[in-house]
XYZ file of C-alpha atoms in Angstrom:
607
model
C -10.590 70.383 141.048
C -12.484 68.473 138.374
C -10.879 66.514 135.564
C -12.525 68.728 132.959
C -11.091 71.850 134.551
C -7.644 70.273 134.781
C -7.799 69.651 131.065
C -8.900 73.184 130.310
C -6.457 74.938 132.591
C -3.448 72.998 131.351
C -0.252 74.942 131.109
C -2.099 78.217 130.652
C -2.714 78.621 134.377
C 0.790 77.582 135.335
C 2.179 81.065 135.162
C -1.032 82.909 136.014
C -0.399 85.513 138.625
C -4.095 86.116 139.072
C -4.915 85.898 142.738
C -8.513 85.230 141.835
C -7.420 81.990 140.177
C -5.544 80.863 143.314
C -2.450 80.148 141.236
C 0.482 81.909 142.829
C 4.221 81.811 142.759
C 6.570 81.715 145.707
C 10.015 83.216 145.899
C 12.150 80.478 147.448
C 14.958 82.863 148.336
C 17.464 80.654 146.521
C 19.943 82.103 144.054
C 20.280 80.838 140.463
C 22.406 81.679 137.422
C 20.364 81.055 134.261
C 17.652 83.710 134.031
C 14.488 82.352 132.444
C 15.449 78.686 132.894
C 12.886 76.111 134.067
C 13.673 73.226 136.453
C 11.833 70.131 137.654
C 10.901 70.046 141.326
C 13.115 67.645 143.252
C 10.275 65.524 144.626
C 6.910 66.552 143.123
C 6.532 66.617 139.293
C 3.384 68.717 139.718
C 5.602 71.625 140.796
C 8.441 73.350 138.978
C 10.779 76.291 139.480
C 11.964 79.107 137.265
C 14.962 81.391 137.574
C 13.738 85.000 137.591
C 16.292 87.765 138.166
C 18.690 85.190 139.643
C 16.144 83.982 142.204
C 14.148 80.735 142.094
C 10.353 80.970 142.030
C 8.106 77.976 142.694
C 5.016 77.257 140.547
C 2.356 74.547 140.608
C 0.784 72.727 137.645
C -2.977 72.128 137.458
C -4.156 68.915 139.087
C -3.070 65.744 137.302
C -0.386 67.379 135.115
C 3.423 67.242 135.302
C 5.867 69.855 134.103
C 7.787 69.385 130.850
C 11.001 71.449 130.763
C 11.462 70.874 127.038
C 8.147 72.339 125.904
C 7.997 74.588 129.000
C 4.400 73.614 129.716
C 2.398 71.477 132.113
C 1.541 68.320 130.222
C 0.177 64.826 130.633
C 2.540 62.774 132.827
C 3.396 60.392 129.978
C 4.779 63.298 127.928
C 6.561 65.211 130.699
C 10.234 64.880 131.609
C 9.607 65.712 135.278
C 8.482 62.889 137.525
C 11.282 60.429 138.130
C 13.814 58.623 135.975
C 11.276 56.349 134.285
C 9.073 59.243 133.206
C 12.043 61.277 132.004
C 13.452 58.374 130.000
C 10.054 57.757 128.451
C 9.700 61.412 127.460
C 13.215 61.535 126.038
C 12.602 58.423 123.959
C 9.429 59.945 122.559
C 11.288 63.085 121.553
C 14.115 61.118 119.956
C 11.587 59.385 117.741
C 10.121 62.833 116.947
C 6.628 61.412 117.162
C 3.554 63.322 118.092
C 2.103 62.069 121.406
C -0.654 59.537 120.763
C -3.709 61.409 119.547
C -4.760 59.546 116.423
C -4.197 55.834 116.033
C -3.598 56.315 112.350
C -0.698 58.657 113.022
C 0.298 61.249 110.444
C -0.307 60.756 106.757
C -0.752 62.677 103.541
C -3.555 65.135 102.869
C -4.719 63.218 99.816
C -5.431 60.107 101.907
C -7.650 61.909 104.403
C -11.379 61.396 104.478
C -13.994 64.061 104.910
C -14.730 63.070 108.487
C -11.102 62.812 109.605
C -9.906 64.986 112.424
C -12.940 64.933 114.631
C -11.933 66.063 118.065
C -12.225 63.907 121.119
C -15.201 64.585 123.335
C -14.094 67.754 125.062
C -17.137 69.884 124.482
C -18.770 69.813 127.897
C -17.964 69.261 131.519
C -20.028 67.161 133.889
C -22.173 70.198 134.573
C -23.051 70.602 130.908
C -21.060 73.820 130.311
C -18.125 73.602 127.890
C -14.948 73.907 129.954
C -13.551 76.573 127.644
C -16.568 78.913 127.973
C -15.924 81.759 130.455
C -17.884 81.845 133.704
C -20.726 84.344 133.866
C -21.063 84.741 130.087
C -24.577 84.434 128.706
C -24.445 83.250 125.070
C -27.819 84.895 124.407
C -26.187 88.286 124.911
C -23.407 87.696 122.406
C -23.353 89.887 119.348
C -23.931 88.392 115.934
C -20.378 88.269 114.643
C -20.875 86.144 111.542
C -20.161 89.142 109.331
C -17.244 90.448 111.384
C -14.544 91.780 109.070
C -11.563 94.103 109.136
C -12.925 96.896 106.953
C -10.402 98.224 104.405
C -10.095 101.901 103.582
C -12.272 103.102 100.747
C -12.319 106.779 99.906
C -15.944 106.518 98.807
C -17.077 105.209 102.169
C -17.670 107.782 104.857
C -18.144 105.584 107.883
C -18.331 102.066 109.153
C -20.575 100.061 111.399
C -18.503 97.999 113.768
C -19.472 95.179 116.058
C -17.819 95.553 119.418
C -18.534 92.932 122.005
C -17.528 92.389 125.584
C -16.916 94.805 128.422
C -13.574 95.935 129.641
C -12.680 93.761 132.562
C -11.363 95.484 135.643
C -7.841 94.490 136.508
C -7.220 92.400 139.567
C -6.577 94.260 142.763
C -3.944 91.737 143.651
C -0.270 92.232 142.803
C 1.074 90.090 139.970
C 3.931 87.839 140.973
C 6.291 89.584 138.573
C 5.540 93.070 139.919
C 7.642 94.183 142.863
C 6.063 95.963 145.818
C 7.776 99.246 145.137
C 6.593 99.333 141.545
C 5.044 102.647 140.612
C 2.202 103.085 138.188
C 3.188 102.625 134.592
C 4.117 105.631 132.555
C 4.768 103.654 129.428
C 1.762 105.034 127.665
C -1.707 106.093 128.803
C -4.800 105.979 126.663
C -7.889 108.123 126.890
C -9.684 105.592 124.760
C -11.825 104.525 127.693
C -13.989 107.574 127.067
C -15.360 106.004 123.916
C -17.498 108.995 122.882
C -19.307 109.296 119.604
C -20.432 112.760 118.568
C -22.109 111.741 115.348
C -23.453 108.242 115.752
C -25.937 106.584 118.006
C -23.790 103.579 118.818
C -21.917 103.262 122.063
C -18.785 101.238 122.518
C -18.740 99.058 125.620
C -15.095 98.225 125.138
C -14.059 101.848 125.316
C -12.958 102.019 121.699
C -15.593 104.480 120.668
C -17.495 103.957 117.478
C -19.301 106.167 115.034
C -22.148 104.771 113.012
C -23.036 108.045 111.354
C -21.284 109.576 108.376
C -20.536 112.690 110.390
C -19.564 110.834 113.527
C -16.269 111.729 115.123
C -14.579 109.496 117.600
C -12.649 110.969 120.487
C -11.505 107.575 121.612
C -8.031 106.302 121.509
C -6.095 109.510 121.886
C -3.502 107.308 123.413
C -0.440 109.356 124.181
C 2.819 107.882 125.166
C 3.742 109.714 128.326
C 6.714 107.600 129.002
C 9.156 110.220 127.900
C 12.473 109.162 126.519
C 13.900 105.817 127.359
C 17.286 106.761 128.759
C 20.363 104.636 129.150
C 23.444 105.051 131.330
C 25.504 105.440 128.190
C 23.507 108.474 127.182
C 22.489 106.935 123.877
C 18.855 106.358 124.764
C 16.442 107.247 122.032
C 12.857 108.429 122.456
C 10.107 106.515 120.734
C 12.219 103.469 120.010
C 13.450 102.836 123.532
C 16.809 102.104 122.035
C 19.660 101.607 124.452
C 23.170 100.703 123.449
C 24.745 99.431 126.599
C 24.382 100.469 130.189
C 21.377 100.197 132.413
C 17.993 100.870 130.893
C 15.982 103.297 132.937
C 12.783 103.386 130.936
C 10.302 105.939 132.133
C 9.391 105.227 135.689
C 7.204 102.200 135.027
C 7.085 98.777 136.668
C 10.141 96.639 137.101
C 9.604 93.143 135.713
C 11.481 89.966 136.505
C 10.636 88.623 133.037
C 11.581 91.717 131.114
C 14.767 91.380 129.114
C 16.936 94.473 129.371
C 16.882 96.640 126.265
C 20.408 96.335 124.991
C 22.382 95.389 121.910
C 20.041 92.403 121.519
C 17.849 94.576 119.299
C 17.390 94.919 115.556
C 20.263 96.800 113.953
C 19.014 98.970 111.127
C 20.243 101.866 109.028
C 18.677 105.270 109.397
C 16.362 105.884 106.453
C 18.266 109.057 105.536
C 21.335 106.935 104.831
C 19.538 104.296 102.740
C 20.342 104.218 99.035
C 17.201 104.460 96.912
C 16.745 101.420 94.668
C 15.181 102.339 91.334
C 12.752 100.229 89.342
C 11.057 96.947 90.183
C 12.595 94.483 92.628
C 15.378 92.450 91.016
C 15.764 88.902 92.378
C 19.391 88.846 91.245
C 20.133 91.793 93.558
C 17.567 91.136 96.277
C 18.589 87.893 97.938
C 17.968 86.142 101.219
C 18.444 86.371 104.113
C 18.168 90.181 104.026
C 16.045 90.831 100.957
C 13.148 89.097 99.190
C 11.111 90.305 96.195
C 7.310 89.991 96.283
C 6.101 86.988 94.350
C 4.763 83.446 94.279
C 8.067 81.660 93.634
C 9.335 79.340 96.381
C 12.433 80.673 98.205
C 15.849 79.191 97.430
C 14.489 77.345 94.394
C 13.089 74.524 96.536
C 10.240 72.367 95.313
C 6.828 72.520 96.960
C 6.872 68.935 98.180
C 10.299 69.374 99.763
C 9.257 72.193 102.134
C 6.912 72.386 105.137
C 3.489 73.939 104.793
C 3.478 76.687 107.397
C 0.179 77.653 109.024
C -0.184 80.748 111.226
C -3.008 81.077 113.765
C -3.319 84.697 114.902
C -5.933 86.603 116.882
C -6.568 90.356 116.782
C -7.720 92.836 119.438
C -7.996 92.650 123.220
C -6.976 89.754 125.440
C -9.713 89.291 128.017
C -11.419 86.661 130.140
C -14.190 86.448 127.534
C -11.754 84.932 125.035
C -9.199 83.222 127.240
C -10.948 79.864 127.234
C -10.888 79.777 123.452
C -7.095 79.998 123.458
C -6.950 77.294 126.117
C -8.951 74.960 123.928
C -7.078 75.591 120.688
C -3.574 75.378 122.190
C -4.086 72.629 124.757
C -1.352 70.083 125.552
C -1.166 67.121 123.216
C -0.988 69.302 120.100
C 2.480 69.017 118.639
C 4.178 69.754 115.352
C 6.027 66.909 113.599
C 9.268 67.940 115.352
C 7.649 67.131 118.717
C 7.273 70.769 119.817
C 3.954 72.421 120.715
C 1.928 74.240 118.105
C 2.017 77.995 118.643
C -0.034 81.034 117.731
C 0.196 84.814 117.915
C -1.850 87.500 119.648
C -1.989 90.944 118.018
C -2.949 92.841 121.156
C -4.722 96.185 121.275
C -4.868 98.209 124.468
C -8.553 98.910 124.833
C -10.273 96.125 126.751
C -7.127 94.088 127.414
C -6.594 92.458 130.789
C -2.802 92.576 130.898
C -2.745 89.977 133.669
C -3.772 87.414 131.057
C -1.111 88.266 128.478
C 2.079 87.004 130.097
C 0.832 83.440 130.686
C 0.116 83.212 126.957
C 3.610 84.455 126.151
C 5.189 82.103 128.669
C 3.653 79.068 126.988
C 5.098 80.064 123.616
C 2.531 82.375 122.033
C 4.003 85.290 120.131
C 2.805 88.703 121.325
C 2.583 91.552 118.810
C 1.285 95.133 118.679
C -2.170 96.005 117.336
C -2.080 99.646 118.566
C -2.910 101.241 121.862
C -6.398 102.558 121.077
C -7.716 100.657 118.014
C -9.664 103.848 117.443
C -12.567 104.406 115.095
C -13.264 105.319 112.349
C -11.024 103.179 110.193
C -10.214 106.140 107.941
C -8.230 107.705 110.802
C -5.455 105.173 110.240
C -5.144 106.123 106.578
C -4.197 109.703 107.423
C -2.569 109.451 110.869
C 0.694 111.357 111.273
C 4.073 109.766 111.890
C 4.022 110.745 115.573
C 0.492 109.436 116.008
C 1.639 106.076 114.661
C 4.648 106.077 116.984
C 2.373 106.767 119.945
C 0.012 103.962 118.934
C 2.460 101.298 117.783
C 5.356 101.827 120.154
C 3.006 102.896 122.920
C 1.330 99.493 122.759
C 4.668 97.713 122.877
C 5.689 99.686 125.963
C 2.338 98.921 127.567
C 2.853 95.187 126.989
C 6.273 95.493 128.620
C 5.185 97.586 131.602
C 1.795 96.038 132.361
C 2.122 92.473 131.056
C 5.820 91.780 131.632
C 6.517 90.660 128.049
C 10.179 91.273 127.109
C 10.603 94.283 124.854
C 12.657 92.399 122.278
C 10.023 89.680 121.983
C 7.479 92.098 120.489
C 8.555 92.145 116.862
C 5.380 92.342 114.778
C 2.473 94.656 114.006
C -0.935 94.638 112.356
C -2.886 97.845 111.815
C -6.578 98.005 112.819
C -9.024 97.305 109.989
C -6.058 96.373 107.758
C -6.005 100.077 106.966
C -2.403 100.823 106.087
C -1.222 104.367 106.641
C 1.311 104.917 103.852
C 4.853 105.940 104.818
C 3.885 107.410 108.181
C 2.962 103.938 109.367
C 5.887 102.065 107.859
C 8.481 104.628 108.907
C 7.251 104.415 112.503
C 7.660 100.626 112.405
C 11.060 100.821 110.753
C 12.404 103.507 113.109
C 11.228 101.589 116.173
C 12.885 98.417 114.927
C 9.899 96.184 114.414
C 10.805 93.148 112.317
C 7.619 92.719 110.318
C 4.161 94.013 109.498
C 1.192 91.930 108.408
C -1.352 94.434 107.126
C -0.962 94.586 103.325
C -3.892 92.967 101.568
C -3.414 90.999 98.358
C -4.868 88.216 96.216
C -7.194 87.948 93.225
C -10.884 88.689 93.662
C -11.712 85.243 92.320
C -10.016 82.039 93.374
C -7.313 80.689 91.090
C -3.965 82.435 91.540
C -1.078 81.086 93.644
C -0.531 82.620 97.092
C 2.177 85.234 97.691
C 5.215 84.577 99.894
C 6.380 87.086 102.551
C 8.715 89.764 101.186
C 10.823 92.713 102.277
C 10.294 96.386 101.486
C 13.746 96.990 100.009
C 11.969 98.168 96.841
C 8.732 100.062 96.380
C 5.799 97.656 96.560
C 3.724 97.164 93.378
C -0.005 97.859 93.716
C -0.954 94.197 93.211
C 0.693 93.342 96.538
C -0.820 96.291 98.424
C -4.399 96.561 97.272
C -5.783 98.786 100.027
C -4.435 102.283 99.747
C -2.650 104.383 100.840
C 0.448 102.206 100.420
C 4.046 103.177 101.227
C 6.098 104.770 98.467
C 9.460 104.719 100.195
C 11.752 101.766 100.815
C 12.502 100.049 104.132
C 15.477 97.699 103.744
C 15.211 94.415 105.595
C 11.706 95.115 106.901
C 9.374 92.166 106.282
C 5.782 92.078 105.124
C 3.613 88.997 105.690
C 0.723 89.705 103.325
C -2.891 89.235 104.352
C -4.260 87.132 101.506
C -7.846 86.690 100.400
C -9.896 83.793 101.670
C -12.701 82.382 99.560
C -16.035 81.422 101.083
C -17.978 78.311 100.169
C -19.954 80.588 97.843
C -16.748 81.661 96.061
C -16.885 85.244 97.327
C -13.573 86.511 98.717
C -12.911 88.202 102.054
C -9.939 89.705 103.875
C -10.050 87.367 106.864
C -11.812 84.050 107.507
C -14.261 85.693 109.910
C -15.266 88.147 107.188
C -16.524 85.636 104.632
C -20.167 84.727 104.128
C -21.717 83.325 107.293
C -21.677 79.533 107.556
C -24.580 77.406 108.685
C -22.694 74.899 110.821
C -19.312 73.392 111.675
C -19.339 71.081 108.650
C -19.634 74.044 106.328
C -16.801 75.762 108.179
C -14.686 72.610 107.835
C -15.136 72.637 104.075
C -14.245 76.332 104.122
C -10.983 75.662 106.005
C -10.069 72.646 103.876
C -10.618 74.313 100.511
C -8.513 77.355 101.427
C -5.774 75.173 102.924
C -5.570 73.039 99.772
C -5.063 76.187 97.690
C -1.730 76.626 99.485
C -0.782 73.034 100.192
C -1.308 71.829 96.621
C 0.406 74.802 94.944
C 3.507 76.674 96.133
C 3.012 76.129 99.892
C 3.301 79.778 100.802
C 2.495 80.303 104.517
C -1.238 80.133 105.200
C -2.544 82.732 107.615
C -5.666 81.927 109.621
C -6.077 85.477 110.918
C -9.257 85.932 112.976
C -10.773 87.787 115.919
C -11.446 85.695 119.015
C -14.984 87.051 119.292
C -15.777 85.140 116.095
C -15.820 82.078 118.339
C -18.839 83.396 120.220
C -20.660 81.586 117.419
C -19.808 78.182 118.767
C -19.573 76.172 115.565
C -16.700 78.395 114.342
C -14.613 77.307 117.315
C -15.650 73.673 116.914
C -14.628 73.722 113.255
C -11.222 75.338 113.805
C -10.545 72.919 116.654
C -11.306 69.960 114.401
C -9.312 71.473 111.538
C -6.221 71.715 113.751
C -6.683 68.013 114.471
C -6.659 67.340 110.731
C -3.490 69.355 110.230
C -1.779 67.316 112.923
C -2.167 64.241 110.757
C 0.250 65.681 108.216
C 4.005 65.151 108.555
C 4.756 68.217 106.421
C 2.516 70.782 108.140
C 3.736 73.027 110.971
C 1.602 75.461 112.965
C 4.026 78.282 113.738
C 4.077 81.966 114.617
C 4.662 84.861 112.191
C 8.184 85.464 113.533
C 8.965 81.772 113.021
C 7.795 82.152 109.417
C 10.206 85.075 109.002
C 13.026 82.954 110.436
C 12.305 80.256 107.864
C 12.247 82.866 105.089
C 15.722 84.001 106.110
C 16.967 80.437 106.032
C 14.732 78.249 103.817
C 14.984 74.722 105.199
C 13.748 71.520 103.550
C 11.667 68.873 105.269
C 14.586 66.501 105.672
C 16.302 69.074 107.924
C 13.362 70.904 109.457
C 13.211 68.905 112.692
C 16.575 70.362 113.702
C 15.668 73.921 112.601
C 16.455 75.856 115.780
C 13.915 78.733 115.498
C 11.130 76.129 115.467
C 12.474 74.325 118.530
C 10.634 73.659 121.757
C 12.288 76.526 123.616
C 9.781 78.961 122.138
C 9.627 81.934 119.828
C 11.441 84.325 122.145
C 14.600 82.264 122.477
C 17.993 83.821 122.006
C 18.661 81.648 118.978
C 16.556 83.780 116.630
C 18.372 85.947 114.137
C 18.076 89.708 114.030
């Protein structure tokens, strides 16, 4: 195995159950008590064990890496706590000093002291054979679609259709059995989608990803009629609830799908929420005196808890929409490689908003295991975008909850870990959409679009839907009119291109000429947050944007720049929500438990 591949594989391949990748696990037949816990191997730091359903499983790190039980990843030996007393003591001392592992000689400093050429990545672009290690095998760049103008198209009643760029082919799942699927597992009934048909009656375009697309005004898409056939999730106590898979005690039976060692039982460890029929309607605009954290937050630009901008961390979210496939996997490996740590010494983390069509579920769990948040982006991601504006309540339940069940049954992600949602095309669906999220106990949505058309106003902080949302914070109709107490919204805020023209997402702004132009684009938008109220900055993109190579190069370098800053943390959306519930200043942030090294799905997170 070459050095370049070892660097690219990193911790990502540690938990891969892909037989094609020759990375397998072995059940040692030894009992254990702490489900989910990681342990160093007794003699070889390149191996580690994990307790899964009270049995120890053995895993192997990529060549040249040792396991780190604190960050739960395979890492460079100097950073890992497995590998003998000397290595463990060295790693512990590094963590006590809360220093980022050596990456820049200059260490961390303030944004104002940085130069234009700071943050250039080390030479990781190509392997000995000339091919970048992060580029998938068998992918011909000349066949990639032009995705410079890729954008989540908002709903506009005057627009009859859209033209969408859909790249990549749905990858066939591996014929091998994943290590977390038992032999007797039956086929999943957690939700089947007919979206693979991808037919277009009105347009000439064909969707290779099975989503179906209509390029004509009269085009109708039959794709994505994803129905949840899982039936009602039943519990021994008889309190199972269809749609939400709610179970209050007893053994969860689900709906005849796979049994997963990593799946946390659906129990009282879920979000407790009032039925909407019993919620008292709050009249008038949101009142900060009555809407207070941790349960309620009014929309606005004011900093929570009255803290000053310089006393709080600048939160940055890196999220990626749509399918998880081999075509994009290398991009995630590059962006979240070992050696990238927040100022508290824990790895930077991102979030995948996963849609069903085109997803290779065998690739999802390894991303979750290394700390990535996994969220729902609907089962079908169907076209046209106007469908989502008028979808019924049950259609939203089938799409939103159906995707969550699919991630549980086919990817092994714990049910309770899937807390967030983003609607396709940022096309909110009024109360039908938000009621489906509220009833199924999602914690947050990040679909509402806001921000001034021209650059100048301060960014908006996340807020709850305890009161009806003013139009300025939900600019793409139809917006919800009802109230959803305790349900969070992380707004999607306008980005501004180097030409000053705004866009919904970074990959929707005016096409850039090269990486340097992209760098200026990232820096200018970051400074708008960092030098004002430090509301969380969302870098929300589609992984296929990186098919244009300089976009990936620029974001990679920009992450390097952010790592210079002692007051910047790259966190997941659910970690942002945890901070909102308990605003914590910089002098205490390194001990803030929800941002700890144990990951976003730890039991320490609040409901």
